[in-house]
Amino acid sequence: MKTATPGHQAHHQFDDAERAAVYRNILARRDVRGQFLPEPVADDMLARILTAAHFAPSVGFMQPWSFVLVRDQAVKQRVHDAFTLANAEAAQMFEGKQREVYSGLRLQGILEAPINLCITCDRDRAGPVVIGRTHIKAMDLYSSVCAVQNLWLAARAEGLGVGWVSIFRQSAIREILSLPERVMAVAYLCIGHVSHFFDQPELQTAGWRQRLPLDELVHFDGWGGEHADAESLRAELRAAQALAARGLPPL
């Protein structure tokens, strides 16, 4: 296998400013819950972030996603009711201090966000046999999640906030949005302009969980495996994560 020369790298690599913008976008992305403004999202901006989602990678190029836009307040209210019911059930699954913290968390912006968007997965879109999904049937669902991430990053670049709401029963969303049986709701997103973005994820600030050390999550040639050069990479990982924790691109 040929090793890429520095010339090849320079030809394919973005310049420093472009790379910094990509990493800054990733590091600045947040799950937005309570900062939505009533200002509408312009159609051209909405078109751009939906296009970004549509250009996500998909196994077998099956493009299993569809996008259900929700602007009607009555539909939002039904979704909010479904969330409220499930959220009360979820609170009972935690105990002691965790239940207290959970009950104080803001976990959605369904009614406040100008746009709600359900990204779905049509599991039959490319037929019964799909390249790359022959042995792992969930690859279509994973592909749809790539569309979610593309949209989320594009929205952050546009200055839009996105919040992923996952606390409701699938059957409730299917009924409210009249989804066909073959279509699964993968992500229900709240989208809109926001008053501000938090410096750190809200669950981290609330003490729910902290970001795990990346250098402890990397294995070599198998789970738990090590390598002679492992410490060199782990040092680079620690340095990159330290920069990222301060919102600085790990360049």
PDB file of C-alpha atoms in Angstrom:
ATOM      1  CA  MET A   1       0.000   0.000   0.000  1.00  0.00           C
ATOM      2  CA  LYS A   2       1.447   3.392  -1.024  1.00  0.00           C
ATOM      3  CA  THR A   3       2.027   5.950   1.699  1.00  0.00           C
ATOM      4  CA  ALA A   4       0.662   9.398   1.007  1.00  0.00           C
ATOM      5  CA  THR A   5       3.371  12.013   0.501  1.00  0.00           C
ATOM      6  CA  PRO A   6       3.209  15.503   2.019  1.00  0.00           C
ATOM      7  CA  GLY A   7       2.285  16.761  -1.447  1.00  0.00           C
ATOM      8  CA  HIS A   8      -0.776  14.539  -1.549  1.00  0.00           C
ATOM      9  CA  GLN A   9      -1.753  15.675   1.936  1.00  0.00           C
ATOM     10  CA  ALA A  10      -1.471  19.343   1.005  1.00  0.00           C
ATOM     11  CA  HIS A  11      -3.560  18.767  -2.105  1.00  0.00           C
ATOM     12  CA  HIS A  12      -6.488  17.211  -0.226  1.00  0.00           C
ATOM     13  CA  GLN A  13      -6.307  19.049   3.095  1.00  0.00           C
ATOM     14  CA  PHE A  14      -8.394  22.149   3.828  1.00  0.00           C
ATOM     15  CA  ASP A  15      -6.398  25.254   4.661  1.00  0.00           C
ATOM     16  CA  ASP A  16      -5.924  26.221   8.323  1.00  0.00           C
ATOM     17  CA  ALA A  17      -8.874  28.629   8.472  1.00  0.00           C
ATOM     18  CA  GLU A  18     -11.248  26.138   6.843  1.00  0.00           C
ATOM     19  CA  ARG A  19     -10.171  23.319   9.146  1.00  0.00           C
ATOM     20  CA  ALA A  20     -10.468  25.564  12.202  1.00  0.00           C
ATOM     21  CA  ALA A  21     -14.022  26.470  11.172  1.00  0.00           C
ATOM     22  CA  VAL A  22     -14.997  22.798  10.883  1.00  0.00           C
ATOM     23  CA  TYR A  23     -13.615  21.941  14.312  1.00  0.00           C
ATOM     24  CA  ARG A  24     -15.053  25.102  15.876  1.00  0.00           C
ATOM     25  CA  ASN A  25     -18.473  24.133  14.562  1.00  0.00           C
ATOM     26  CA  ILE A  26     -18.220  20.648  16.061  1.00  0.00           C
ATOM     27  CA  LEU A  27     -17.045  21.964  19.418  1.00  0.00           C
ATOM     28  CA  ALA A  28     -19.671  24.745  19.576  1.00  0.00           C
ATOM     29  CA  ARG A  29     -22.634  22.470  18.795  1.00  0.00           C
ATOM     30  CA  ARG A  30     -25.055  22.178  21.693  1.00  0.00           C
ATOM     31  CA  ASP A  31     -28.351  20.441  22.426  1.00  0.00           C
ATOM     32  CA  VAL A  32     -30.639  23.464  22.873  1.00  0.00           C
ATOM     33  CA  ARG A  33     -33.667  23.260  25.146  1.00  0.00           C
ATOM     34  CA  GLY A  34     -34.720  26.584  26.643  1.00  0.00           C
ATOM     35  CA  GLN A  35     -33.145  29.385  24.609  1.00  0.00           C
ATOM     36  CA  PHE A  36     -35.410  29.443  21.539  1.00  0.00           C
ATOM     37  CA  LEU A  37     -36.642  32.765  20.180  1.00  0.00           C
ATOM     38  CA  PRO A  38     -39.986  33.231  18.361  1.00  0.00           C
ATOM     39  CA  GLU A  39     -38.252  34.662  15.274  1.00  0.00           C
ATOM     40  CA  PRO A  40     -39.123  32.489  12.238  1.00  0.00           C
ATOM     41  CA  VAL A  41     -36.474  30.561  10.337  1.00  0.00           C
ATOM     42  CA  ALA A  42     -36.160  31.827   6.766  1.00  0.00           C
ATOM     43  CA  ASP A  43     -36.932  29.338   4.013  1.00  0.00           C
ATOM     44  CA  ASP A  44     -33.513  29.719   2.386  1.00  0.00           C
ATOM     45  CA  MET A  45     -31.787  28.894   5.671  1.00  0.00           C
ATOM     46  CA  LEU A  46     -34.089  25.929   6.228  1.00  0.00           C
ATOM     47  CA  ALA A  47     -33.383  24.745   2.690  1.00  0.00           C
ATOM     48  CA  ARG A  48     -29.641  24.845   3.322  1.00  0.00           C
ATOM     49  CA  ILE A  49     -29.713  22.760   6.498  1.00  0.00           C
ATOM     50  CA  LEU A  50     -32.108  20.220   4.956  1.00  0.00           C
ATOM     51  CA  THR A  51     -29.782  19.959   1.966  1.00  0.00           C
ATOM     52  CA  ALA A  52     -26.891  19.276   4.336  1.00  0.00           C
ATOM     53  CA  ALA A  53     -28.936  16.493   5.917  1.00  0.00           C
ATOM     54  CA  HIS A  54     -29.816  15.029   2.514  1.00  0.00           C
ATOM     55  CA  PHE A  55     -26.131  14.880   1.558  1.00  0.00           C
ATOM     56  CA  ALA A  56     -25.290  12.648   4.531  1.00  0.00           C
ATOM     57  CA  PRO A  57     -23.642   9.288   3.880  1.00  0.00           C
ATOM     58  CA  SER A  58     -25.976   6.313   3.635  1.00  0.00           C
ATOM     59  CA  VAL A  59     -25.300   2.609   3.351  1.00  0.00           C
ATOM     60  CA  GLY A  60     -26.019   1.328  -0.150  1.00  0.00           C
ATOM     61  CA  PHE A  61     -26.817   4.959  -1.073  1.00  0.00           C
ATOM     62  CA  MET A  62     -30.341   4.119   0.058  1.00  0.00           C
ATOM     63  CA  GLN A  63     -31.036   7.624   1.464  1.00  0.00           C
ATOM     64  CA  PRO A  64     -33.692   6.287   3.838  1.00  0.00           C
ATOM     65  CA  TRP A  65     -34.593   9.619   5.402  1.00  0.00           C
ATOM     66  CA  SER A  66     -37.616  11.864   5.010  1.00  0.00           C
ATOM     67  CA  PHE A  67     -38.305  15.132   6.833  1.00  0.00           C
ATOM     68  CA  VAL A  68     -41.619  15.935   8.522  1.00  0.00           C
ATOM     69  CA  LEU A  69     -41.760  19.683   9.198  1.00  0.00           C
ATOM     70  CA  VAL A  70     -44.046  20.714  12.050  1.00  0.00           C
ATOM     71  CA  ARG A  71     -45.055  24.360  12.365  1.00  0.00           C
ATOM     72  CA  ASP A  72     -48.661  23.938  13.498  1.00  0.00           C
ATOM     73  CA  GLN A  73     -49.003  24.761  17.192  1.00  0.00           C
ATOM     74  CA  ALA A  74     -51.757  22.182  17.686  1.00  0.00           C
ATOM     75  CA  VAL A  75     -49.487  19.398  16.421  1.00  0.00           C
ATOM     76  CA  LYS A  76     -46.653  20.657  18.606  1.00  0.00           C
ATOM     77  CA  GLN A  77     -49.015  20.579  21.593  1.00  0.00           C
ATOM     78  CA  ARG A  78     -49.848  16.934  20.943  1.00  0.00           C
ATOM     79  CA  VAL A  79     -46.145  16.099  20.756  1.00  0.00           C
ATOM     80  CA  HIS A  80     -45.550  18.067  23.951  1.00  0.00           C
ATOM     81  CA  ASP A  81     -48.330  16.132  25.685  1.00  0.00           C
ATOM     82  CA  ALA A  82     -46.679  12.864  24.600  1.00  0.00           C
ATOM     83  CA  PHE A  83     -43.367  14.132  25.980  1.00  0.00           C
ATOM     84  CA  THR A  84     -44.926  15.196  29.289  1.00  0.00           C
ATOM     85  CA  LEU A  85     -46.421  11.752  29.839  1.00  0.00           C
ATOM     86  CA  ALA A  86     -43.200   9.919  28.991  1.00  0.00           C
ATOM     87  CA  ASN A  87     -41.067  12.351  30.987  1.00  0.00           C
ATOM     88  CA  ALA A  88     -43.102  11.656  34.128  1.00  0.00           C
ATOM     89  CA  GLU A  89     -42.580   7.934  33.547  1.00  0.00           C
ATOM     90  CA  ALA A  90     -38.852   8.480  32.970  1.00  0.00           C
ATOM     91  CA  ALA A  91     -38.425  10.399  36.228  1.00  0.00           C
ATOM     92  CA  GLN A  92     -39.618   7.343  38.158  1.00  0.00           C
ATOM     93  CA  MET A  93     -36.803   5.263  36.639  1.00  0.00           C
ATOM     94  CA  PHE A  94     -34.174   7.223  38.576  1.00  0.00           C
ATOM     95  CA  GLU A  95     -33.650   7.160  42.314  1.00  0.00           C
ATOM     96  CA  GLY A  96     -32.676   9.558  45.062  1.00  0.00           C
ATOM     97  CA  LYS A  97     -30.538  12.524  44.053  1.00  0.00           C
ATOM     98  CA  GLN A  98     -30.636  11.537  40.375  1.00  0.00           C
ATOM     99  CA  ARG A  99     -34.438  11.785  40.315  1.00  0.00           C
ATOM    100  CA  GLU A 100     -34.245  15.217  41.934  1.00  0.00           C
ATOM    101  CA  VAL A 101     -31.688  16.445  39.381  1.00  0.00           C
ATOM    102  CA  TYR A 102     -33.635  14.884  36.508  1.00  0.00           C
ATOM    103  CA  SER A 103     -36.845  16.609  37.552  1.00  0.00           C
ATOM    104  CA  GLY A 104     -35.077  19.966  37.403  1.00  0.00           C
ATOM    105  CA  LEU A 105     -33.688  19.508  33.897  1.00  0.00           C
ATOM    106  CA  ARG A 106     -35.201  21.247  30.879  1.00  0.00           C
ATOM    107  CA  LEU A 107     -35.249  18.513  28.231  1.00  0.00           C
ATOM    108  CA  GLN A 108     -37.223  20.018  25.341  1.00  0.00           C
ATOM    109  CA  GLY A 109     -38.289  23.197  23.554  1.00  0.00           C
ATOM    110  CA  ILE A 110     -41.198  21.760  21.566  1.00  0.00           C
ATOM    111  CA  LEU A 111     -43.661  24.625  21.969  1.00  0.00           C
ATOM    112  CA  GLU A 112     -41.120  27.447  21.859  1.00  0.00           C
ATOM    113  CA  ALA A 113     -39.110  26.419  18.791  1.00  0.00           C
ATOM    114  CA  PRO A 114     -40.535  27.851  15.532  1.00  0.00           C
ATOM    115  CA  ILE A 115     -39.827  24.582  13.753  1.00  0.00           C
ATOM    116  CA  ASN A 116     -40.133  21.000  14.899  1.00  0.00           C
ATOM    117  CA  LEU A 117     -38.641  18.453  12.532  1.00  0.00           C
ATOM    118  CA  CYS A 118     -38.987  14.690  12.591  1.00  0.00           C
ATOM    119  CA  ILE A 119     -36.276  12.876  10.638  1.00  0.00           C
ATOM    120  CA  THR A 120     -37.531   9.440   9.709  1.00  0.00           C
ATOM    121  CA  CYS A 121     -36.180   6.231   8.217  1.00  0.00           C
ATOM    122  CA  ASP A 122     -38.078   4.353   5.499  1.00  0.00           C
ATOM    123  CA  ARG A 123     -36.824   0.816   6.048  1.00  0.00           C
ATOM    124  CA  ASP A 124     -38.120  -0.384   2.662  1.00  0.00           C
ATOM    125  CA  ARG A 125     -36.920   2.503   0.506  1.00  0.00           C
ATOM    126  CA  ALA A 126     -34.193   0.589  -1.338  1.00  0.00           C
ATOM    127  CA  GLY A 127     -35.945  -2.780  -1.434  1.00  0.00           C
ATOM    128  CA  PRO A 128     -35.448  -5.947   0.595  1.00  0.00           C
ATOM    129  CA  VAL A 129     -31.733  -6.410  -0.219  1.00  0.00           C
ATOM    130  CA  VAL A 130     -29.434  -3.402   0.140  1.00  0.00           C
ATOM    131  CA  ILE A 131     -25.674  -3.211  -0.394  1.00  0.00           C
ATOM    132  CA  GLY A 132     -24.059  -2.989   3.029  1.00  0.00           C
ATOM    133  CA  ARG A 133     -27.220  -3.900   4.932  1.00  0.00           C
ATOM    134  CA  THR A 134     -27.265  -7.587   4.071  1.00  0.00           C
ATOM    135  CA  HIS A 135     -25.947  -8.621   7.497  1.00  0.00           C
ATOM    136  CA  ILE A 136     -26.575  -5.603   9.740  1.00  0.00           C
ATOM    137  CA  LYS A 137     -30.195  -4.566   9.237  1.00  0.00           C
ATOM    138  CA  ALA A 138     -29.882  -1.453  11.380  1.00  0.00           C
ATOM    139  CA  MET A 139     -27.514   0.235   8.935  1.00  0.00           C
ATOM    140  CA  ASP A 140     -30.428   2.206   7.477  1.00  0.00           C
ATOM    141  CA  LEU A 141     -31.161   3.623  10.927  1.00  0.00           C
ATOM    142  CA  TYR A 142     -27.511   4.493  11.430  1.00  0.00           C
ATOM    143  CA  SER A 143     -27.533   6.245   8.054  1.00  0.00           C
ATOM    144  CA  SER A 144     -30.499   8.358   9.131  1.00  0.00           C
ATOM    145  CA  VAL A 145     -28.592   9.414  12.240  1.00  0.00           C
ATOM    146  CA  CYS A 146     -25.818  10.688   9.946  1.00  0.00           C
ATOM    147  CA  ALA A 147     -28.444  12.964   8.379  1.00  0.00           C
ATOM    148  CA  VAL A 148     -29.317  14.232  11.865  1.00  0.00           C
ATOM    149  CA  GLN A 149     -25.690  15.094  12.574  1.00  0.00           C
ATOM    150  CA  ASN A 150     -25.218  16.820   9.214  1.00  0.00           C
ATOM    151  CA  LEU A 151     -28.281  18.973   9.832  1.00  0.00           C
ATOM    152  CA  TRP A 152     -27.188  19.765  13.386  1.00  0.00           C
ATOM    153  CA  LEU A 153     -23.753  20.991  12.312  1.00  0.00           C
ATOM    154  CA  ALA A 154     -25.159  22.970   9.398  1.00  0.00           C
ATOM    155  CA  ALA A 155     -27.699  24.586  11.719  1.00  0.00           C
ATOM    156  CA  ARG A 156     -24.959  25.580  14.177  1.00  0.00           C
ATOM    157  CA  ALA A 157     -23.001  27.185  11.332  1.00  0.00           C
ATOM    158  CA  GLU A 158     -26.153  29.187  10.507  1.00  0.00           C
ATOM    159  CA  GLY A 159     -26.507  30.282  14.138  1.00  0.00           C
ATOM    160  CA  LEU A 160     -29.563  28.083  14.677  1.00  0.00           C
ATOM    161  CA  GLY A 161     -30.127  25.993  17.761  1.00  0.00           C
ATOM    162  CA  VAL A 162     -31.216  22.346  17.593  1.00  0.00           C
ATOM    163  CA  GLY A 163     -32.594  20.207  20.406  1.00  0.00           C
ATOM    164  CA  TRP A 164     -33.142  16.463  20.095  1.00  0.00           C
ATOM    165  CA  VAL A 165     -36.223  15.247  21.985  1.00  0.00           C
ATOM    166  CA  SER A 166     -36.289  11.499  22.565  1.00  0.00           C
ATOM    167  CA  ILE A 167     -38.535  11.132  25.597  1.00  0.00           C
ATOM    168  CA  PHE A 168     -41.806   9.819  24.239  1.00  0.00           C
ATOM    169  CA  ARG A 169     -43.146   6.550  22.974  1.00  0.00           C
ATOM    170  CA  GLN A 170     -42.507   5.763  19.310  1.00  0.00           C
ATOM    171  CA  SER A 171     -46.151   4.788  18.910  1.00  0.00           C
ATOM    172  CA  ALA A 172     -47.263   8.254  20.031  1.00  0.00           C
ATOM    173  CA  ILE A 173     -45.136  10.067  17.434  1.00  0.00           C
ATOM    174  CA  ARG A 174     -46.195   7.604  14.755  1.00  0.00           C
ATOM    175  CA  GLU A 175     -49.856   8.356  15.466  1.00  0.00           C
ATOM    176  CA  ILE A 176     -49.464  12.142  15.774  1.00  0.00           C
ATOM    177  CA  LEU A 177     -47.503  12.454  12.504  1.00  0.00           C
ATOM    178  CA  SER A 178     -49.431   9.714  10.645  1.00  0.00           C
ATOM    179  CA  LEU A 179     -46.248   7.810   9.827  1.00  0.00           C
ATOM    180  CA  PRO A 180     -46.645   4.655   7.701  1.00  0.00           C
ATOM    181  CA  GLU A 181     -45.865   1.377   9.441  1.00  0.00           C
ATOM    182  CA  ARG A 182     -42.597   0.907   7.529  1.00  0.00           C
ATOM    183  CA  VAL A 183     -41.331   4.359   8.554  1.00  0.00           C
ATOM    184  CA  MET A 184     -39.582   4.924  11.881  1.00  0.00           C
ATOM    185  CA  ALA A 185     -39.167   8.233  13.657  1.00  0.00           C
ATOM    186  CA  VAL A 186     -35.413   8.459  14.218  1.00  0.00           C
ATOM    187  CA  ALA A 187     -35.101  11.984  15.635  1.00  0.00           C
ATOM    188  CA  TYR A 188     -37.570  14.640  16.740  1.00  0.00           C
ATOM    189  CA  LEU A 189     -35.762  17.979  16.618  1.00  0.00           C
ATOM    190  CA  CYS A 190     -36.616  21.478  17.824  1.00  0.00           C
ATOM    191  CA  ILE A 191     -35.032  24.139  15.597  1.00  0.00           C
ATOM    192  CA  GLY A 192     -34.847  27.908  15.787  1.00  0.00           C
ATOM    193  CA  HIS A 193     -32.888  31.054  16.500  1.00  0.00           C
ATOM    194  CA  VAL A 194     -31.658  31.228  20.083  1.00  0.00           C
ATOM    195  CA  SER A 195     -30.765  33.861  22.647  1.00  0.00           C
ATOM    196  CA  HIS A 196     -27.408  32.183  23.343  1.00  0.00           C
ATOM    197  CA  PHE A 197     -25.466  28.926  23.266  1.00  0.00           C
ATOM    198  CA  PHE A 198     -23.991  27.506  26.447  1.00  0.00           C
ATOM    199  CA  ASP A 199     -20.217  27.125  26.700  1.00  0.00           C
ATOM    200  CA  GLN A 200     -20.573  23.532  27.928  1.00  0.00           C
ATOM    201  CA  PRO A 201     -23.257  20.850  27.495  1.00  0.00           C
ATOM    202  CA  GLU A 202     -26.066  21.450  29.969  1.00  0.00           C
ATOM    203  CA  LEU A 203     -25.938  17.941  31.412  1.00  0.00           C
ATOM    204  CA  GLN A 204     -22.231  18.412  32.102  1.00  0.00           C
ATOM    205  CA  THR A 205     -22.850  21.760  33.818  1.00  0.00           C
ATOM    206  CA  ALA A 206     -25.688  20.233  35.839  1.00  0.00           C
ATOM    207  CA  GLY A 207     -23.311  17.539  37.090  1.00  0.00           C
ATOM    208  CA  TRP A 208     -25.244  14.712  35.431  1.00  0.00           C
ATOM    209  CA  ARG A 209     -22.194  13.367  33.589  1.00  0.00           C
ATOM    210  CA  GLN A 210     -18.732  14.582  32.653  1.00  0.00           C
ATOM    211  CA  ARG A 211     -16.977  14.071  29.331  1.00  0.00           C
ATOM    212  CA  LEU A 212     -14.947  10.865  29.408  1.00  0.00           C
ATOM    213  CA  PRO A 213     -11.170  10.935  28.830  1.00  0.00           C
ATOM    214  CA  LEU A 214     -10.666  10.138  25.140  1.00  0.00           C
ATOM    215  CA  ASP A 215      -7.260   8.528  25.663  1.00  0.00           C
ATOM    216  CA  GLU A 216      -8.914   5.856  27.829  1.00  0.00           C
ATOM    217  CA  LEU A 217     -11.419   4.978  25.091  1.00  0.00           C
ATOM    218  CA  VAL A 218      -8.898   4.034  22.378  1.00  0.00           C
ATOM    219  CA  HIS A 219      -7.879   0.371  21.963  1.00  0.00           C
ATOM    220  CA  PHE A 220      -5.301  -1.149  19.619  1.00  0.00           C
ATOM    221  CA  ASP A 221      -5.958  -4.157  17.369  1.00  0.00           C
ATOM    222  CA  GLY A 222      -8.750  -5.386  19.660  1.00  0.00           C
ATOM    223  CA  TRP A 223     -10.562  -4.475  22.868  1.00  0.00           C
ATOM    224  CA  GLY A 224      -8.046  -3.739  25.614  1.00  0.00           C
ATOM    225  CA  GLY A 225      -5.141  -4.072  23.185  1.00  0.00           C
ATOM    226  CA  GLU A 226      -2.011  -1.963  23.447  1.00  0.00           C
ATOM    227  CA  HIS A 227       0.709  -0.955  21.016  1.00  0.00           C
ATOM    228  CA  ALA A 228       4.337   0.056  21.327  1.00  0.00           C
ATOM    229  CA  ASP A 229       3.506   3.589  20.197  1.00  0.00           C
ATOM    230  CA  ALA A 230       0.292   3.855  22.224  1.00  0.00           C
ATOM    231  CA  GLU A 231       1.547   6.419  24.728  1.00  0.00           C
ATOM    232  CA  SER A 232       2.583   8.836  21.995  1.00  0.00           C
ATOM    233  CA  LEU A 233      -0.946   8.843  20.575  1.00  0.00           C
ATOM    234  CA  ARG A 234      -2.528   8.997  24.023  1.00  0.00           C
ATOM    235  CA  ALA A 235      -0.479  12.104  24.813  1.00  0.00           C
ATOM    236  CA  GLU A 236      -1.710  13.732  21.611  1.00  0.00           C
ATOM    237  CA  LEU A 237      -5.288  12.747  22.490  1.00  0.00           C
ATOM    238  CA  ARG A 238      -5.008  14.301  25.937  1.00  0.00           C
ATOM    239  CA  ALA A 239      -3.608  17.511  24.477  1.00  0.00           C
ATOM    240  CA  ALA A 240      -6.320  17.694  21.795  1.00  0.00           C
ATOM    241  CA  GLN A 241      -9.099  17.055  24.313  1.00  0.00           C
ATOM    242  CA  ALA A 242      -7.720  19.725  26.653  1.00  0.00           C
ATOM    243  CA  LEU A 243      -7.912  22.269  23.827  1.00  0.00           C
ATOM    244  CA  ALA A 244     -11.371  21.071  22.780  1.00  0.00           C
ATOM    245  CA  ALA A 245     -12.640  21.429  26.350  1.00  0.00           C
ATOM    246  CA  ARG A 246     -11.754  25.127  26.087  1.00  0.00           C
ATOM    247  CA  GLY A 247     -13.537  25.406  22.747  1.00  0.00           C
ATOM    248  CA  LEU A 248     -10.256  25.582  20.836  1.00  0.00           C
ATOM    249  CA  PRO A 249      -9.771  23.607  17.605  1.00  0.00           C
ATOM    250  CA  PRO A 250      -7.331  20.714  18.148  1.00  0.00           C
ATOM    251  CA  LEU A 251      -5.133  21.715  15.193  1.00  0.00           C
TER     252      LEU A 251
END
